[in-house]
CSV table of C-alpha atoms and ligand atoms in Angstrom, one decimal:
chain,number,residue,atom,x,y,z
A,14,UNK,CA,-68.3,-54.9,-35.1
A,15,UNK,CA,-69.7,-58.3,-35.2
A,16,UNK,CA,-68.2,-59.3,-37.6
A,17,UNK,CA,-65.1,-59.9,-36.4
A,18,UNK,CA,-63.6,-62.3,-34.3
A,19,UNK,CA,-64.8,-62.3,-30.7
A,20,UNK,CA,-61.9,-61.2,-27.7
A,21,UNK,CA,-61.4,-63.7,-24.8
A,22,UNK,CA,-59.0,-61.8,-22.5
A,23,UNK,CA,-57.4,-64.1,-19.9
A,24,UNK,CA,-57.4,-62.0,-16.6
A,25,UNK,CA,-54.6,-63.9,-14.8
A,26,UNK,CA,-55.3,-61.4,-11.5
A,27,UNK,CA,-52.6,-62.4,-9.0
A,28,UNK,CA,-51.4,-66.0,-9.6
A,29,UNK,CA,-48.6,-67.6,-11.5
A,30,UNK,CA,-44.8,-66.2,-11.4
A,31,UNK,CA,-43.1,-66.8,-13.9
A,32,UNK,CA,-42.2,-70.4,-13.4
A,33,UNK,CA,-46.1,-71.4,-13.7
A,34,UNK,CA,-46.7,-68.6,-16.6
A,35,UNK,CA,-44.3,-70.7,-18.5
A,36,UNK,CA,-45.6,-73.8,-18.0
A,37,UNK,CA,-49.4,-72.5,-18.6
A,38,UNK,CA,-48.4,-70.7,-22.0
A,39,UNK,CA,-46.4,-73.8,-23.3
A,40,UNK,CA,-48.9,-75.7,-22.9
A,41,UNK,CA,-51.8,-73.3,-24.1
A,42,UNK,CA,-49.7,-73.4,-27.5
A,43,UNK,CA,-48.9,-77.2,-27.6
A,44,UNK,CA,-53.0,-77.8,-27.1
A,45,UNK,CA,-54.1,-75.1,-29.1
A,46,UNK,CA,-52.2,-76.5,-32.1
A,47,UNK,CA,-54.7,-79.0,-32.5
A,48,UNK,CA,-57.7,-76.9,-32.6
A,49,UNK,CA,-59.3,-74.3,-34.9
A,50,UNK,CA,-59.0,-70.8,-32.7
A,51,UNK,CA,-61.9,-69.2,-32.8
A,52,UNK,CA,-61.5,-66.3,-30.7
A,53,UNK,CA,-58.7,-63.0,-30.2
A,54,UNK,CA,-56.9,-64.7,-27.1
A,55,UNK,CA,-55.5,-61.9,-24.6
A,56,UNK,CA,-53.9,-62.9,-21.9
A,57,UNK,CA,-53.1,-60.4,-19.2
A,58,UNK,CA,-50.3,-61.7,-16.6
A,59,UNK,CA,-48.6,-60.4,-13.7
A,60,UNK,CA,-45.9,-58.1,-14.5
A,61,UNK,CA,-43.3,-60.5,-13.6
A,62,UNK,CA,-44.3,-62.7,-16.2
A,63,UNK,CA,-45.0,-60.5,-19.1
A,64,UNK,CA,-41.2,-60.3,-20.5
A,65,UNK,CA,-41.0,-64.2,-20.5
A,66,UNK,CA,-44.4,-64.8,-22.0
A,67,UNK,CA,-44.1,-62.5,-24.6
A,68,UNK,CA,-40.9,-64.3,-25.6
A,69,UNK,CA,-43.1,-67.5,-25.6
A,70,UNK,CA,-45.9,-66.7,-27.3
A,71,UNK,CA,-43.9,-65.6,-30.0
A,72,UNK,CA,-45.4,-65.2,-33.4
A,73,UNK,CA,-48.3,-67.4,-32.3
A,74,UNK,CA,-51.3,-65.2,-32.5
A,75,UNK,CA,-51.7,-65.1,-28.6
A,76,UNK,CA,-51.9,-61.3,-28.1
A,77,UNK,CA,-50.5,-60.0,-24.4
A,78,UNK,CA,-52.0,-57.1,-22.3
A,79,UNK,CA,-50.8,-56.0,-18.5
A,80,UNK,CA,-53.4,-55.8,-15.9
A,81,UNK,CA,-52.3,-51.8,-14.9
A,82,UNK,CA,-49.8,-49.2,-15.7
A,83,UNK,CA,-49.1,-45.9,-13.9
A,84,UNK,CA,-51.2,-42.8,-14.5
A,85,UNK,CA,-47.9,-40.9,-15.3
A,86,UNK,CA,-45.4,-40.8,-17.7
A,87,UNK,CA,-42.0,-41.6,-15.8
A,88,UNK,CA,-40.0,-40.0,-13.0
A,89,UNK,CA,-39.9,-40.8,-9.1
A,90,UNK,CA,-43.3,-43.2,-8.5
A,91,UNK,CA,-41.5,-46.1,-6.8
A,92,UNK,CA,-43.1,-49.2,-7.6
A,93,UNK,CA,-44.9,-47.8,-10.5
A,94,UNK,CA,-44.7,-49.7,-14.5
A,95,UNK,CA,-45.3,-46.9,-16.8
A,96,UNK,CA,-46.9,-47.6,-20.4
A,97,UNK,CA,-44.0,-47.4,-22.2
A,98,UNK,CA,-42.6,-50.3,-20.1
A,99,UNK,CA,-45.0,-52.7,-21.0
A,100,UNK,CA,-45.3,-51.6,-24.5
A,101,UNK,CA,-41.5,-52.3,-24.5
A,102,UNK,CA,-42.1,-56.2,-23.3
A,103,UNK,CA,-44.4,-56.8,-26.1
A,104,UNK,CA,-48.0,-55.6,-24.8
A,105,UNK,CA,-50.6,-54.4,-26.6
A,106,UNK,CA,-53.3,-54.4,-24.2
A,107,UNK,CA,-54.2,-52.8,-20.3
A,108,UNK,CA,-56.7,-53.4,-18.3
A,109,UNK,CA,-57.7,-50.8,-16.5
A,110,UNK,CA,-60.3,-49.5,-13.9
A,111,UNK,CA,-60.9,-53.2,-13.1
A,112,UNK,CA,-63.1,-53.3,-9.7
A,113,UNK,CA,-61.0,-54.9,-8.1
A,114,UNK,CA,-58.6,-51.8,-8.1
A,115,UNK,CA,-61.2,-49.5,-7.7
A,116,UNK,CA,-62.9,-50.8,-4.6
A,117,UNK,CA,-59.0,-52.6,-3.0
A,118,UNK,CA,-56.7,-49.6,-4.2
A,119,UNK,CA,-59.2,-46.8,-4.3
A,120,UNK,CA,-58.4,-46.4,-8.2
A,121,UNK,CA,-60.3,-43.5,-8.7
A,122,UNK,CA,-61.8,-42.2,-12.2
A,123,UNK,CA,-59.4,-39.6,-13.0
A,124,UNK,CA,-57.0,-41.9,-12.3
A,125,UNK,CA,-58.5,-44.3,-14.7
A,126,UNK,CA,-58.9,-41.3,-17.1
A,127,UNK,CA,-55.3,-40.6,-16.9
A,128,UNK,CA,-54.4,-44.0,-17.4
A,129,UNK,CA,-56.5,-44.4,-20.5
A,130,UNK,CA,-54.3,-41.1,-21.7
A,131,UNK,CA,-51.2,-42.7,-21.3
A,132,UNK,CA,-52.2,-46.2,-22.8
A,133,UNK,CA,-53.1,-44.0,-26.0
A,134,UNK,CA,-49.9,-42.0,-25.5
A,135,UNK,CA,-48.0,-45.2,-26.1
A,136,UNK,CA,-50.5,-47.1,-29.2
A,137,UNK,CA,-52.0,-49.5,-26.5
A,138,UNK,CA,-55.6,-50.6,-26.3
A,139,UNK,CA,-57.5,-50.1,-22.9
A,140,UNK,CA,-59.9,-52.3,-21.8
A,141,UNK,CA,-61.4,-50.4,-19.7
A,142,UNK,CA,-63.8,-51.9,-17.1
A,143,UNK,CA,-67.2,-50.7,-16.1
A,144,UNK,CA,-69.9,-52.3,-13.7
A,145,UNK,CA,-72.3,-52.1,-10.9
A,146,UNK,CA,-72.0,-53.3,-7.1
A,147,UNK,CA,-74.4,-55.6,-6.4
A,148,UNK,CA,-76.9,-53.0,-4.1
A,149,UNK,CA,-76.5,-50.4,-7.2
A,150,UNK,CA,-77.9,-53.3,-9.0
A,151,UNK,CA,-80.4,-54.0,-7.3
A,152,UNK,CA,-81.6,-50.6,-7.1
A,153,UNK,CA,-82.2,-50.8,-10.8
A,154,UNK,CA,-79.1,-48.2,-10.7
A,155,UNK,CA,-76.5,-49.6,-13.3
A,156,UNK,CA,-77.4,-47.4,-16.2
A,157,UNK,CA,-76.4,-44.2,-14.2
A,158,UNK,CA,-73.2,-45.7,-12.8
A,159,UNK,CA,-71.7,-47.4,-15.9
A,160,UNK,CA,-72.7,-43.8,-18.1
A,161,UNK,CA,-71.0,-42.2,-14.9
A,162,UNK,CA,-68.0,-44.6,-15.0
A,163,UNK,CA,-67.8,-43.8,-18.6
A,164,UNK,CA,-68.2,-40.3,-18.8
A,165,UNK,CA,-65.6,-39.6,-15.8
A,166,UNK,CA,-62.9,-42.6,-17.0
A,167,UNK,CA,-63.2,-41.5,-21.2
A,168,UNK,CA,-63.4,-37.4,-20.1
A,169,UNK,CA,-61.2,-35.9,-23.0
A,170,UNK,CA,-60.0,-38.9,-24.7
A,171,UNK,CA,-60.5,-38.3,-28.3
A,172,UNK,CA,-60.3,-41.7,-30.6
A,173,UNK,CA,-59.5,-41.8,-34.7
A,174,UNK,CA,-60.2,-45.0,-37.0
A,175,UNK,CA,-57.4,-46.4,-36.5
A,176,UNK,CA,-57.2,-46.8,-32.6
A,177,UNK,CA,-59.4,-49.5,-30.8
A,178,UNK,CA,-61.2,-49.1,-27.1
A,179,UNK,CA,-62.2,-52.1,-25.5
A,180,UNK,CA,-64.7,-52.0,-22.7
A,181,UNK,CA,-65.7,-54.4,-20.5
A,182,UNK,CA,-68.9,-54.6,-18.9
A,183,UNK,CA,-68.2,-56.3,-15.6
A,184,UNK,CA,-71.0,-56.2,-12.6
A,185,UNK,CA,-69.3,-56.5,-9.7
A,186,UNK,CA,-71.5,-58.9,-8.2
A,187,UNK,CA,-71.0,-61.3,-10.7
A,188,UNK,CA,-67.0,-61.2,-10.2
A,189,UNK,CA,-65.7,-65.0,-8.7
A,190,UNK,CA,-64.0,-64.8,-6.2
A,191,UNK,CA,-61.3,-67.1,-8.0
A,192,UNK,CA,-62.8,-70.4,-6.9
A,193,UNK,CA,-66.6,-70.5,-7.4
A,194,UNK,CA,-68.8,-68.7,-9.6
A,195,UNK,CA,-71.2,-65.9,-8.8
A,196,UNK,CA,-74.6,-65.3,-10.1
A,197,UNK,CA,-75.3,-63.4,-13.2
A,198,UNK,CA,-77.0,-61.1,-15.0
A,199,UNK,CA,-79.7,-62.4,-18.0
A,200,UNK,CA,-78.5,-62.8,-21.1
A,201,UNK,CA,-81.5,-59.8,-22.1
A,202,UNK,CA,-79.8,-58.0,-18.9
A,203,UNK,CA,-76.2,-58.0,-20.3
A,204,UNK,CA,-77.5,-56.9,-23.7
A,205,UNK,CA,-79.1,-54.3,-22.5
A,206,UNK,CA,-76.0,-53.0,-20.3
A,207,UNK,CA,-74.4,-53.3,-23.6
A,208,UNK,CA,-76.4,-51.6,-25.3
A,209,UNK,CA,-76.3,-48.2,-23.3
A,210,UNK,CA,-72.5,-48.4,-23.4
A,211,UNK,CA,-72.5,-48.3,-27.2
A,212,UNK,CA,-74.8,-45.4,-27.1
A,213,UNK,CA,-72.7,-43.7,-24.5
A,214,UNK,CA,-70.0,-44.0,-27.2
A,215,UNK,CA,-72.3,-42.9,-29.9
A,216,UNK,CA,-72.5,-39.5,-27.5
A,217,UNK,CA,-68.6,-38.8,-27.1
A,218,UNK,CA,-67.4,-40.5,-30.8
A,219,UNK,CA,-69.2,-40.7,-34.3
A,220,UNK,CA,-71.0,-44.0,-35.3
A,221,UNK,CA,-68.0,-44.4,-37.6
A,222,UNK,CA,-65.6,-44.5,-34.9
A,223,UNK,CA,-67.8,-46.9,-32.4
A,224,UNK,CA,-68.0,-49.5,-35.5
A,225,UNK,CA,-64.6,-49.6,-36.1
A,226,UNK,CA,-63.3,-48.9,-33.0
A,227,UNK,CA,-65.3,-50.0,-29.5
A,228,UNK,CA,-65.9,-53.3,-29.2
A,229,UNK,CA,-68.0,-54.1,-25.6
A,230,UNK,CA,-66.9,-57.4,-23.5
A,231,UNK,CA,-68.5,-59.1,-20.6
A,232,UNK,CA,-67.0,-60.6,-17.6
A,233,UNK,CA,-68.1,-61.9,-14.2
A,234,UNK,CA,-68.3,-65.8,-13.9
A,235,UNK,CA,-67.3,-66.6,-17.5
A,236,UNK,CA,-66.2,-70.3,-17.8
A,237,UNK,CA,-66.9,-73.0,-20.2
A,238,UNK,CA,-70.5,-73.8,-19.4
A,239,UNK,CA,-72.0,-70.5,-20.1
A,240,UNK,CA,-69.5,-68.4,-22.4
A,241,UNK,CA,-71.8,-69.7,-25.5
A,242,UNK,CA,-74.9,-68.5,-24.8
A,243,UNK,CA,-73.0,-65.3,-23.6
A,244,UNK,CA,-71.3,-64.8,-27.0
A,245,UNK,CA,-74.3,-66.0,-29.1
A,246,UNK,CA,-75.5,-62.1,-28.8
A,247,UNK,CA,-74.3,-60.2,-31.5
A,248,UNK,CA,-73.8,-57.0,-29.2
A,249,UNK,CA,-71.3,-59.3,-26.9
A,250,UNK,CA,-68.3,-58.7,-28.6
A,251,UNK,CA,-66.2,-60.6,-26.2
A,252,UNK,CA,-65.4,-61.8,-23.0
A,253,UNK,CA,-63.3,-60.8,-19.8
A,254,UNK,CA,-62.2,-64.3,-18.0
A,255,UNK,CA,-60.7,-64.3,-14.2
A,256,UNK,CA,-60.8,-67.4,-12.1
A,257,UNK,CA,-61.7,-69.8,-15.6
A,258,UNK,CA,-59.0,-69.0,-17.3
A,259,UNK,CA,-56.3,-69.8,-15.2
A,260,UNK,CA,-57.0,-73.5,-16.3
A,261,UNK,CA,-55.2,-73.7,-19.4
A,262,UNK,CA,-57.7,-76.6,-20.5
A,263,UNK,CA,-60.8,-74.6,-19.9
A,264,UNK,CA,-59.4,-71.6,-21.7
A,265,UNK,CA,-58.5,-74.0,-24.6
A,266,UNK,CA,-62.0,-75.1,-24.8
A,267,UNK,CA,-63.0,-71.5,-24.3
A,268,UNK,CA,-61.0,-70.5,-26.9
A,269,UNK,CA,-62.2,-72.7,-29.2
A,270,UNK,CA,-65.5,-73.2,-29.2
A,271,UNK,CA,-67.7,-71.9,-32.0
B,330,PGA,P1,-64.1,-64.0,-12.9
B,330,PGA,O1,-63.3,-62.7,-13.0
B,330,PGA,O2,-64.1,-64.6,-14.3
B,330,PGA,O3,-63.2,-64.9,-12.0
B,330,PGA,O4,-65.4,-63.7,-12.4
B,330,PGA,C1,-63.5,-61.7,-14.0
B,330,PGA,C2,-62.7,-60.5,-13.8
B,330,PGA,O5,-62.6,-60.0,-12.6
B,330,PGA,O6,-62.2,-59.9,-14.7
């Protein structure tokens, strides 16, 4: 799992239409042309944007994900975007369970769980986020509310080789509130977070299936001057980026560091 190359995912939350998506992702490609890419880039739009982006980014190797999709197939859920919809404007990628949805929207875990069904339904790749509120925290709680997050939101979903789950270890605490950062967890803190996730996966898939499959991100605060030392742990596969990455230099220097 280390091995390969580590995820940024650009959490774009709710900013840019489509006028500013276009301008962001042109000149995300014109800049990154000039540097060695050494990350998966994700980025995760409004809905709005996704059809034009996807025509922009082309055959670049800029992946794009949506940052929800309805917990049902298709039928009368006014307002909803079904998986199939944004498999059909080039995604490849959902976020899903973020906290901001959960705690907002009441998102609840089975309808997380069904979500996750119907991402796999249509070949997409969850990333599914997990994390602590800050009183959990400090109640030394977050083991038993990520394995609870996990066990509720991954409750009969059955994974092969070929399929990928990304999870994203976000504590809530640690979430910007788009302008300023937040305080973090320790580098030993987020490894160890990390570490009971994969073993949660070890549980409900074979160690096979967790190499090859789960890969475990972190995001709360991300941005330029600490996403090294996050990603210099070899059980930090990747990173979940909000408030950082809507600066198309910083996620170029994101994006490109070693
Ligand atoms: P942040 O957001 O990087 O602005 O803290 C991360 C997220 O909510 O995914």
């Amino acid at each position: 799992m280390t091995k390969q190359r580590k995820i940024i995912v650009a959490n774009w939350k709710m900013n840019f239409g489509v006028k500013e998506s276009v301008v962001f992702i042109s000149k995300l490609k014109r800049l990154l042309t000039k540097k060695e890419i050494t990350k998966q880039i994700i980025i995760c739009p409004s809905f709005t944007s996704l059809f034009r982006v996807n025509q922009l980014i082309g055959k670049s190797s800029i992946l794009l994900g949506a940052q929800n999709i309805a917990e049902v197939e298709q039928g009368t859920f006014t307002g909803e975007v079904s998986a199939k919809m944004i498999k059909e404007v080039g995604c490849q990628y959902v976020i899903v369970g973020h906290s901001e949805r959960r705690q907002k929207l009441n998102e609840t875990d089975n309808q997380i769980n069904a979500k996750i069904s119907q991402i796999y339904k249509n070949n997409l790749i969850p990333i599914l986020c997990v994390g602590e509120r800050e009183l959990e925290y400090r109640k030394n709680l977050t083991a038993k509310i990520i394995d609870n997050q996990l066990n509720k939101d991954l409750k009969n979903i059955k994974i092969n080789k070929k399929q990928k789950l990304l999870i994203a270890y976000e504590p809530i605490w640690a979430i910007s509130d788009g302008k300023s950062a937040k305080s973090q967890p320790t580098i030993e803190e987020i490894e160890q977070t990390h570490k009971l996730i994969f073993k949660n996966l070890t549980k409900k898939y074979s160690s096979a299936i967790v190499e090859s499959s789960c890969r475990v991100l972190y995001g709360g605060s991300v941005d330029v001057v600490n996403i090294k030392q996050i990603l210099q742990s070899s059980l930090v596969d990747g990173v979940l980026v909000g408030g950082a990455s809507l600066k198309v230099e910083k996620l170029v220097q994101m994006s490109t560091l070693v």
